[in-house]
């Protein structure tokens, strides 16, 4: 058996590669953009990587024809909400056209007998403006995306649902809620706060944290838990179905900030940075995780305090 991770040079890819080797015991091949390099995985594995731009539909068909992976994890995305406000066109290209190129390639190869199990990663952001009474959010809740990133992931989900039913493809969809941990880029809130704290500890920044909207409540899961949800879903998920992946508990960003500051001995004050406020912010996003638990038995195991401690240590080693 062989698994392919498309878009593995980001945050999740190296963790997922380790989880695949641990849970699926199969060969892993990963794709990256030509300018990217794939880090050694957190478990110290070196990965076999091939170049792939998902905006090139012919290249996807050729790669799948050559490698014939049994499992495909589609991670390639423009994954930042804040960047999607700045560059909506690129977000639409990569997240919608890129996903459609992958679906089209599998559709094209199916008459030859190739029908891999595929996991497409979407986002809890797809639910958008949640109505009171709809929290925690079930997968059948109406979507009302609040930003372009969320809209593109909702579109990916709809296209894959259509292709699974229309063409008998084995496509499972995830709506991943916020995932966090060591190695995450500092454009994401927990990593950003941890990096700022470490910069203050090391005297690289005045002792002032710059923050955005602290009232928003989000559902955070450690990336090292999230990737095991993905390996379970690719085995046991039902084609055409969507599964939330989250902790099931939303907490205010303010509480995260307090937990991070509490793990540092530095004296820190907090200031609002208008550049970190988004044009529209959704007040609460929290997953109902009943469906994935019933399908796979998965639930997260790593407490937020440990995630924060490990992320702080990552920045202490990196800066
Ligand atoms: O944007 P870059 O240069 O960081 O590259 C990202 C890559 N990517 C692409 N790969 C192939 N063809 C493209 N046209 C293309 N455009 C971007 O996908 C990056 O290396 C990777 C995604 O990694 P991250 O942005 O770090 O996302 P992360 O945290 O690994 O999340 C994986 C998935 C994404 O679908 C998120 O939207 C979802 O989980 O939450």
CSV table of N, CA and C in Angstrom, one decimal, residues 72-200:
chain,number,residue,atom,x,y,z
A,72,UNK,N,-4.8,9.1,-0.7
A,72,UNK,CA,-4.4,10.5,-1.0
A,72,UNK,C,-4.9,11.4,0.0
A,73,UNK,N,-4.0,12.2,0.6
A,73,UNK,CA,-4.4,13.2,1.6
A,73,UNK,C,-4.2,14.6,0.9
A,74,UNK,N,-5.2,15.3,0.6
A,74,UNK,CA,-5.1,16.6,-0.1
A,74,UNK,C,-5.0,17.8,0.9
A,75,UNK,N,-3.7,18.2,1.1
A,75,UNK,CA,-3.5,19.3,2.1
A,75,UNK,C,-3.2,20.6,1.4
A,76,UNK,N,-2.8,20.6,0.1
A,76,UNK,CA,-2.3,21.8,-0.6
A,76,UNK,C,-3.4,22.8,-0.6
A,77,UNK,N,-3.0,24.0,-0.1
A,77,UNK,CA,-4.0,25.1,0.0
A,77,UNK,C,-3.3,26.4,0.3
A,78,UNK,N,-4.0,27.5,0.0
A,78,UNK,CA,-3.7,28.8,0.6
A,78,UNK,C,-4.5,28.7,1.9
A,79,UNK,N,-3.8,28.5,3.0
A,79,UNK,CA,-4.5,28.1,4.3
A,79,UNK,C,-4.7,29.3,5.3
A,80,UNK,N,-4.4,30.5,4.9
A,80,UNK,CA,-4.5,31.6,5.9
A,80,UNK,C,-5.7,32.4,5.6
A,81,UNK,N,-6.6,32.6,6.6
A,81,UNK,CA,-7.8,33.4,6.5
A,81,UNK,C,-7.3,34.9,6.2
A,82,UNK,N,-6.4,35.4,7.0
A,82,UNK,CA,-6.0,36.8,6.8
A,82,UNK,C,-5.4,37.0,5.4
A,83,UNK,N,-4.6,36.1,4.9
A,83,UNK,CA,-4.1,36.3,3.6
A,83,UNK,C,-5.2,36.2,2.5
A,84,UNK,N,-6.2,35.5,2.8
A,84,UNK,CA,-7.3,35.4,1.8
A,84,UNK,C,-8.0,36.7,1.6
A,85,UNK,N,-8.0,37.6,2.6
A,85,UNK,CA,-8.6,38.9,2.4
A,85,UNK,C,-7.7,39.7,1.5
A,86,UNK,N,-6.3,39.5,1.6
A,86,UNK,CA,-5.4,40.3,0.8
A,86,UNK,C,-5.3,39.7,-0.6
A,87,UNK,N,-5.4,38.4,-0.8
A,87,UNK,CA,-5.2,37.8,-2.1
A,87,UNK,C,-6.3,36.8,-2.4
A,88,UNK,N,-7.6,37.3,-2.6
A,88,UNK,CA,-8.7,36.3,-2.8
A,88,UNK,C,-8.5,35.5,-4.1
A,89,UNK,N,-7.9,36.1,-5.1
A,89,UNK,CA,-7.8,35.4,-6.4
A,89,UNK,C,-6.9,34.2,-6.3
A,90,UNK,N,-5.8,34.3,-5.6
A,90,UNK,CA,-4.9,33.2,-5.4
A,90,UNK,C,-5.6,32.1,-4.6
A,91,UNK,N,-6.3,32.6,-3.6
A,91,UNK,CA,-7.0,31.6,-2.7
A,91,UNK,C,-8.0,30.8,-3.4
A,92,UNK,N,-8.7,31.5,-4.3
A,92,UNK,CA,-9.7,30.8,-5.2
A,92,UNK,C,-9.0,29.8,-6.1
A,93,UNK,N,-7.9,30.2,-6.7
A,93,UNK,CA,-7.2,29.4,-7.7
A,93,UNK,C,-6.7,28.1,-7.0
A,94,UNK,N,-6.0,28.3,-5.9
A,94,UNK,CA,-5.3,27.1,-5.3
A,94,UNK,C,-6.4,26.2,-4.6
A,95,UNK,N,-7.3,26.8,-3.9
A,95,UNK,CA,-8.2,26.0,-3.1
A,95,UNK,C,-9.4,25.4,-3.9
A,96,UNK,N,-9.8,26.1,-4.9
A,96,UNK,CA,-11.0,25.6,-5.7
A,96,UNK,C,-10.5,24.9,-6.9
A,97,UNK,N,-9.8,25.7,-7.8
A,97,UNK,CA,-9.3,25.1,-9.0
A,97,UNK,C,-8.3,23.9,-8.8
A,98,UNK,N,-7.5,24.1,-7.8
A,98,UNK,CA,-6.5,23.0,-7.4
A,98,UNK,C,-7.2,21.7,-7.0
A,99,UNK,N,-8.2,21.9,-6.2
A,99,UNK,CA,-9.0,20.7,-5.7
A,99,UNK,C,-9.7,20.1,-6.9
A,100,UNK,N,-10.3,20.9,-7.8
A,100,UNK,CA,-11.0,20.4,-8.9
A,100,UNK,C,-10.1,19.6,-9.9
A,101,UNK,N,-8.9,20.2,-10.0
A,101,UNK,CA,-7.9,19.5,-10.8
A,101,UNK,C,-7.6,18.1,-10.3
A,102,UNK,N,-7.5,17.9,-9.0
A,102,UNK,CA,-7.3,16.6,-8.4
A,102,UNK,C,-8.5,15.7,-8.6
A,103,UNK,N,-9.7,16.2,-8.4
A,103,UNK,CA,-10.9,15.4,-8.6
A,103,UNK,C,-11.0,15.0,-10.0
A,104,UNK,N,-10.7,15.9,-10.9
A,104,UNK,CA,-10.8,15.6,-12.4
A,104,UNK,C,-9.8,14.5,-12.8
A,105,UNK,N,-8.6,14.6,-12.2
A,105,UNK,CA,-7.5,13.6,-12.5
A,105,UNK,C,-8.0,12.2,-12.1
A,106,UNK,N,-8.6,12.1,-10.9
A,106,UNK,CA,-9.1,10.7,-10.4
A,106,UNK,C,-10.2,10.3,-11.3
A,107,UNK,N,-11.1,11.2,-11.6
A,107,UNK,CA,-12.2,10.8,-12.5
A,107,UNK,C,-11.7,10.3,-13.8
A,108,UNK,N,-10.7,10.9,-14.3
A,108,UNK,CA,-10.1,10.5,-15.6
A,108,UNK,C,-9.5,9.1,-15.6
A,109,UNK,N,-8.9,8.8,-14.4
A,109,UNK,CA,-8.2,7.5,-14.3
A,109,UNK,C,-9.1,6.4,-13.8
A,110,UNK,N,-10.3,6.7,-13.4
A,110,UNK,CA,-11.2,5.7,-12.9
A,110,UNK,C,-11.5,4.6,-13.9
A,111,UNK,N,-11.8,4.9,-15.1
A,111,UNK,CA,-12.2,3.8,-16.1
A,111,UNK,C,-11.1,2.8,-16.2
A,112,UNK,N,-9.8,3.2,-15.9
A,112,UNK,CA,-8.7,2.2,-15.9
A,112,UNK,C,-8.6,1.4,-14.7
A,113,UNK,N,-9.6,1.5,-13.7
A,113,UNK,CA,-9.6,0.7,-12.5
A,113,UNK,C,-9.0,1.4,-11.3
A,114,UNK,N,-8.6,2.6,-11.5
A,114,UNK,CA,-7.9,3.3,-10.3
A,114,UNK,C,-8.9,4.1,-9.6
A,115,UNK,N,-9.1,3.8,-8.3
A,115,UNK,CA,-10.1,4.5,-7.5
A,115,UNK,C,-9.6,4.6,-6.0
A,116,UNK,N,-8.6,5.5,-5.8
A,116,UNK,CA,-8.0,5.6,-4.4
A,116,UNK,C,-9.0,6.2,-3.4
A,117,UNK,N,-8.7,6.0,-2.1
A,117,UNK,CA,-9.4,6.6,-1.1
A,117,UNK,C,-8.7,8.0,-0.8
A,118,UNK,N,-9.5,9.1,-0.8
A,118,UNK,CA,-9.0,10.4,-0.8
A,118,UNK,C,-9.6,11.2,0.3
A,119,UNK,N,-8.8,11.9,1.1
A,119,UNK,CA,-9.3,12.8,2.1
A,119,UNK,C,-9.0,14.2,1.7
A,120,UNK,N,-10.0,15.0,1.7
A,120,UNK,CA,-9.9,16.4,1.3
A,120,UNK,C,-10.1,17.3,2.6
A,121,UNK,N,-9.1,18.1,2.9
A,121,UNK,CA,-9.1,18.9,4.1
A,121,UNK,C,-9.8,20.2,3.9
A,122,UNK,N,-10.9,20.4,4.6
A,122,UNK,CA,-11.6,21.7,4.6
A,122,UNK,C,-11.5,22.3,6.0
A,123,UNK,N,-12.4,23.1,6.4
A,123,UNK,CA,-12.2,23.9,7.6
A,123,UNK,C,-13.5,24.2,8.3
A,124,UNK,N,-13.4,24.3,9.7
A,124,UNK,CA,-14.5,24.7,10.5
A,124,UNK,C,-15.0,26.1,10.1
A,125,UNK,N,-14.1,26.9,9.5
A,125,UNK,CA,-14.5,28.2,9.0
A,125,UNK,C,-15.6,28.2,8.0
A,126,UNK,N,-15.8,27.0,7.4
A,126,UNK,CA,-16.9,26.9,6.4
A,126,UNK,C,-18.3,27.3,7.0
A,127,UNK,N,-18.5,26.9,8.3
A,127,UNK,CA,-19.8,27.2,8.9
A,127,UNK,C,-20.1,28.7,9.0
A,128,UNK,N,-19.0,29.4,9.2
A,128,UNK,CA,-19.1,30.9,9.2
A,128,UNK,C,-20.0,31.4,10.4
A,129,UNK,N,-20.9,32.3,10.0
A,129,UNK,CA,-21.8,32.9,11.0
A,129,UNK,C,-22.8,32.0,11.6
A,130,UNK,N,-22.4,31.4,12.8
A,130,UNK,CA,-23.3,30.4,13.4
A,130,UNK,C,-24.5,31.0,14.1
A,131,UNK,N,-25.6,30.4,13.8
A,131,UNK,CA,-26.8,30.9,14.5
A,131,UNK,C,-26.8,30.5,16.0
A,132,UNK,N,-27.3,31.3,16.9
A,132,UNK,CA,-27.4,30.9,18.3
A,132,UNK,C,-28.2,29.6,18.4
A,133,UNK,N,-27.7,28.6,19.1
A,133,UNK,CA,-28.5,27.4,19.2
A,133,UNK,C,-27.9,26.3,18.3
A,134,UNK,N,-27.0,26.7,17.4
A,134,UNK,CA,-26.3,25.7,16.5
A,134,UNK,C,-25.0,25.3,17.0
A,135,UNK,N,-24.5,25.7,18.2
A,135,UNK,CA,-23.2,25.4,18.7
A,135,UNK,C,-23.4,24.3,19.8
A,136,UNK,N,-22.6,23.2,19.8
A,136,UNK,CA,-21.6,22.9,18.9
A,136,UNK,C,-22.2,22.5,17.5
A,137,UNK,N,-21.4,22.7,16.5
A,137,UNK,CA,-21.8,22.7,15.1
A,137,UNK,C,-21.8,21.2,14.5
A,138,UNK,N,-22.9,20.8,14.0
A,138,UNK,CA,-22.9,19.5,13.4
A,138,UNK,C,-22.6,19.6,11.9
A,139,UNK,N,-22.2,18.5,11.3
A,139,UNK,CA,-21.8,18.6,9.8
A,139,UNK,C,-23.0,19.0,8.9
A,140,UNK,N,-24.2,18.8,9.4
A,140,UNK,CA,-25.4,19.1,8.5
A,140,UNK,C,-25.9,20.5,8.7
A,141,UNK,N,-25.1,21.3,9.5
A,141,UNK,CA,-25.5,22.7,9.7
A,141,UNK,C,-25.3,23.5,8.4
A,142,UNK,N,-26.2,24.4,8.2
A,142,UNK,CA,-26.1,25.3,7.0
A,142,UNK,C,-24.8,26.0,7.0
A,143,UNK,N,-24.2,26.1,5.8
A,143,UNK,CA,-22.9,26.9,5.7
A,143,UNK,C,-23.2,28.3,5.4
A,144,UNK,N,-22.4,29.2,6.1
A,144,UNK,CA,-22.5,30.7,5.8
A,144,UNK,C,-21.2,31.3,6.0
A,145,UNK,N,-20.2,31.0,5.0
A,145,UNK,CA,-18.8,31.3,5.2
A,145,UNK,C,-18.7,32.9,5.4
A,146,UNK,N,-17.7,33.2,6.3
A,146,UNK,CA,-17.5,34.6,6.6
A,146,UNK,C,-16.3,35.2,6.0
A,147,UNK,N,-15.6,34.5,5.2
A,147,UNK,CA,-14.4,35.0,4.6
A,147,UNK,C,-14.1,34.2,3.3
A,148,UNK,N,-13.2,34.7,2.5
A,148,UNK,CA,-12.9,34.0,1.2
A,148,UNK,C,-12.3,32.7,1.4
A,149,UNK,N,-11.4,32.5,2.3
A,149,UNK,CA,-10.8,31.2,2.6
A,149,UNK,C,-11.9,30.2,2.9
A,150,UNK,N,-12.8,30.6,3.8
A,150,UNK,CA,-13.9,29.7,4.2
A,150,UNK,C,-14.8,29.3,3.0
A,151,UNK,N,-15.0,30.3,2.1
A,151,UNK,CA,-15.9,30.1,1.0
A,151,UNK,C,-15.2,29.1,0.0
A,152,UNK,N,-13.9,29.2,-0.2
A,152,UNK,CA,-13.2,28.3,-1.1
A,152,UNK,C,-13.2,26.9,-0.5
A,153,UNK,N,-13.1,26.7,0.8
A,153,UNK,CA,-13.1,25.4,1.4
A,153,UNK,C,-14.6,24.8,1.3
A,154,UNK,N,-15.6,25.7,1.5
A,154,UNK,CA,-17.0,25.2,1.3
A,154,UNK,C,-17.2,24.7,-0.1
A,155,UNK,N,-16.6,25.4,-1.0
A,155,UNK,CA,-16.8,25.0,-2.4
A,155,UNK,C,-16.1,23.7,-2.7
A,156,UNK,N,-14.9,23.5,-2.2
A,156,UNK,CA,-14.1,22.3,-2.3
A,156,UNK,C,-15.0,21.1,-1.8
A,157,UNK,N,-15.6,21.3,-0.6
A,157,UNK,CA,-16.5,20.3,0.0
A,157,UNK,C,-17.6,20.0,-0.9
A,158,UNK,N,-18.3,21.0,-1.5
A,158,UNK,CA,-19.4,20.7,-2.4
A,158,UNK,C,-19.0,20.0,-3.6
A,159,UNK,N,-17.9,20.4,-4.2
A,159,UNK,CA,-17.5,19.8,-5.5
A,159,UNK,C,-17.2,18.3,-5.2
A,160,UNK,N,-16.5,18.0,-4.1
A,160,UNK,CA,-16.1,16.6,-3.8
A,160,UNK,C,-17.3,15.8,-3.4
A,161,UNK,N,-18.3,16.4,-2.8
A,161,UNK,CA,-19.5,15.6,-2.5
A,161,UNK,C,-20.2,15.3,-3.8
A,162,UNK,N,-20.3,16.2,-4.7
A,162,UNK,CA,-20.9,15.9,-6.0
A,162,UNK,C,-20.1,14.8,-6.8
A,163,UNK,N,-18.8,14.9,-6.8
A,163,UNK,CA,-18.0,13.9,-7.5
A,163,UNK,C,-18.1,12.6,-6.9
A,164,UNK,N,-18.2,12.5,-5.6
A,164,UNK,CA,-18.3,11.2,-4.9
A,164,UNK,C,-19.5,10.5,-5.3
A,165,UNK,N,-20.6,11.3,-5.4
A,165,UNK,CA,-21.9,10.6,-5.7
A,165,UNK,C,-22.1,10.4,-7.2
A,166,UNK,N,-21.7,11.4,-8.0
A,166,UNK,CA,-21.9,11.3,-9.5
A,166,UNK,C,-21.0,10.3,-10.1
A,167,UNK,N,-19.8,10.2,-9.6
A,167,UNK,CA,-18.8,9.3,-10.3
A,167,UNK,C,-18.3,8.1,-9.5
A,168,UNK,N,-18.9,7.9,-8.3
A,168,UNK,CA,-18.5,6.8,-7.5
A,168,UNK,C,-17.0,6.9,-7.0
A,169,UNK,N,-16.6,8.1,-6.7
A,169,UNK,CA,-15.2,8.3,-6.2
A,169,UNK,C,-15.2,8.1,-4.7
A,170,UNK,N,-14.1,7.6,-4.1
A,170,UNK,CA,-14.0,7.4,-2.7
A,170,UNK,C,-13.4,8.6,-2.0
A,171,UNK,N,-14.2,9.7,-2.0
A,171,UNK,CA,-13.8,11.0,-1.4
A,171,UNK,C,-14.4,11.2,-0.1
A,172,UNK,N,-13.6,11.4,0.9
A,172,UNK,CA,-14.1,11.8,2.3
A,172,UNK,C,-13.6,13.2,2.5
A,173,UNK,N,-14.5,14.0,3.2
A,173,UNK,CA,-14.2,15.4,3.5
A,173,UNK,C,-14.1,15.7,5.0
A,174,UNK,N,-13.1,16.5,5.3
A,174,UNK,CA,-12.9,16.9,6.7
A,174,UNK,C,-13.2,18.4,6.8
A,175,UNK,N,-13.8,18.8,7.9
A,175,UNK,CA,-13.8,20.2,8.3
A,175,UNK,C,-13.0,20.3,9.6
A,176,UNK,N,-11.7,20.7,9.4
A,176,UNK,CA,-10.8,20.8,10.5
A,176,UNK,C,-11.0,22.1,11.2
A,177,UNK,N,-11.1,22.1,12.5
A,177,UNK,CA,-11.1,23.3,13.3
A,177,UNK,C,-9.7,23.7,13.6
A,178,UNK,N,-9.5,24.8,14.3
A,178,UNK,CA,-8.1,25.3,14.5
A,178,UNK,C,-7.1,24.2,15.0
A,179,UNK,N,-6.1,24.0,14.3
A,179,UNK,CA,-5.1,23.1,14.8
A,179,UNK,C,-3.8,23.8,15.0
A,180,UNK,N,-3.1,23.4,16.1
A,180,UNK,CA,-1.9,24.2,16.6
A,180,UNK,C,-0.8,23.3,17.0
A,181,UNK,N,0.4,23.8,17.2
A,181,UNK,CA,1.5,23.0,17.7
A,181,UNK,C,2.8,23.6,17.2
A,182,UNK,N,3.9,22.9,17.7
A,182,UNK,CA,5.2,23.4,17.3
A,182,UNK,C,5.4,23.3,15.8
A,183,UNK,N,6.2,24.3,15.2
A,183,UNK,CA,6.5,24.4,13.8
A,183,UNK,C,5.4,25.2,13.0
A,184,UNK,N,4.3,25.6,13.7
A,184,UNK,CA,3.3,26.3,12.9
A,184,UNK,C,3.8,27.7,12.6
A,185,UNK,N,3.4,28.2,11.4
A,185,UNK,CA,3.8,29.6,11.0
A,185,UNK,C,3.2,30.6,11.9
A,186,UNK,N,4.0,31.7,12.1
A,186,UNK,CA,3.5,32.7,13.1
A,186,UNK,C,2.4,33.6,12.5
A,187,UNK,N,1.8,33.3,11.4
A,187,UNK,CA,0.6,34.0,11.0
A,187,UNK,C,-0.6,33.5,11.7
A,188,UNK,N,-0.5,32.3,12.4
A,188,UNK,CA,-1.7,31.7,13.1
A,188,UNK,C,-1.5,32.1,14.6
A,189,UNK,N,-2.7,32.3,15.2
A,189,UNK,CA,-2.7,33.0,16.5
A,189,UNK,C,-1.9,32.4,17.6
A,190,UNK,N,-2.0,31.1,17.8
A,190,UNK,CA,-1.3,30.6,19.0
A,190,UNK,C,0.2,30.6,18.7
A,191,UNK,N,0.6,30.3,17.5
A,191,UNK,CA,2.1,30.4,17.2
A,191,UNK,C,2.6,31.8,17.3
A,192,UNK,N,1.8,32.7,16.8
A,192,UNK,CA,2.1,34.2,16.8
A,192,UNK,C,2.3,34.6,18.3
A,193,UNK,N,1.4,34.3,19.2
A,193,UNK,CA,1.5,34.7,20.6
A,193,UNK,C,2.7,34.1,21.2
A,194,UNK,N,2.9,32.8,21.0
A,194,UNK,CA,4.1,32.1,21.6
A,194,UNK,C,5.4,32.7,21.1
A,195,UNK,N,5.4,33.0,19.8
A,195,UNK,CA,6.7,33.6,19.3
A,195,UNK,C,6.9,35.0,19.9
A,196,UNK,N,5.9,35.8,20.0
A,196,UNK,CA,6.0,37.1,20.6
A,196,UNK,C,6.6,37.0,22.1
A,197,UNK,N,6.0,36.0,22.8
A,197,UNK,CA,6.4,35.8,24.2
A,197,UNK,C,7.9,35.5,24.3
A,198,UNK,N,8.3,34.6,23.4
A,198,UNK,CA,9.7,34.2,23.4
A,198,UNK,C,10.6,35.3,22.9
A,199,UNK,N,10.2,36.1,22.0
A,199,UNK,CA,11.0,37.3,21.6
A,199,UNK,C,11.1,38.3,22.8
A,200,UNK,N,10.1,38.4,23.6
A,200,UNK,CA,10.2,39.3,24.8
A,200,UNK,C,11.2,38.6,25.8
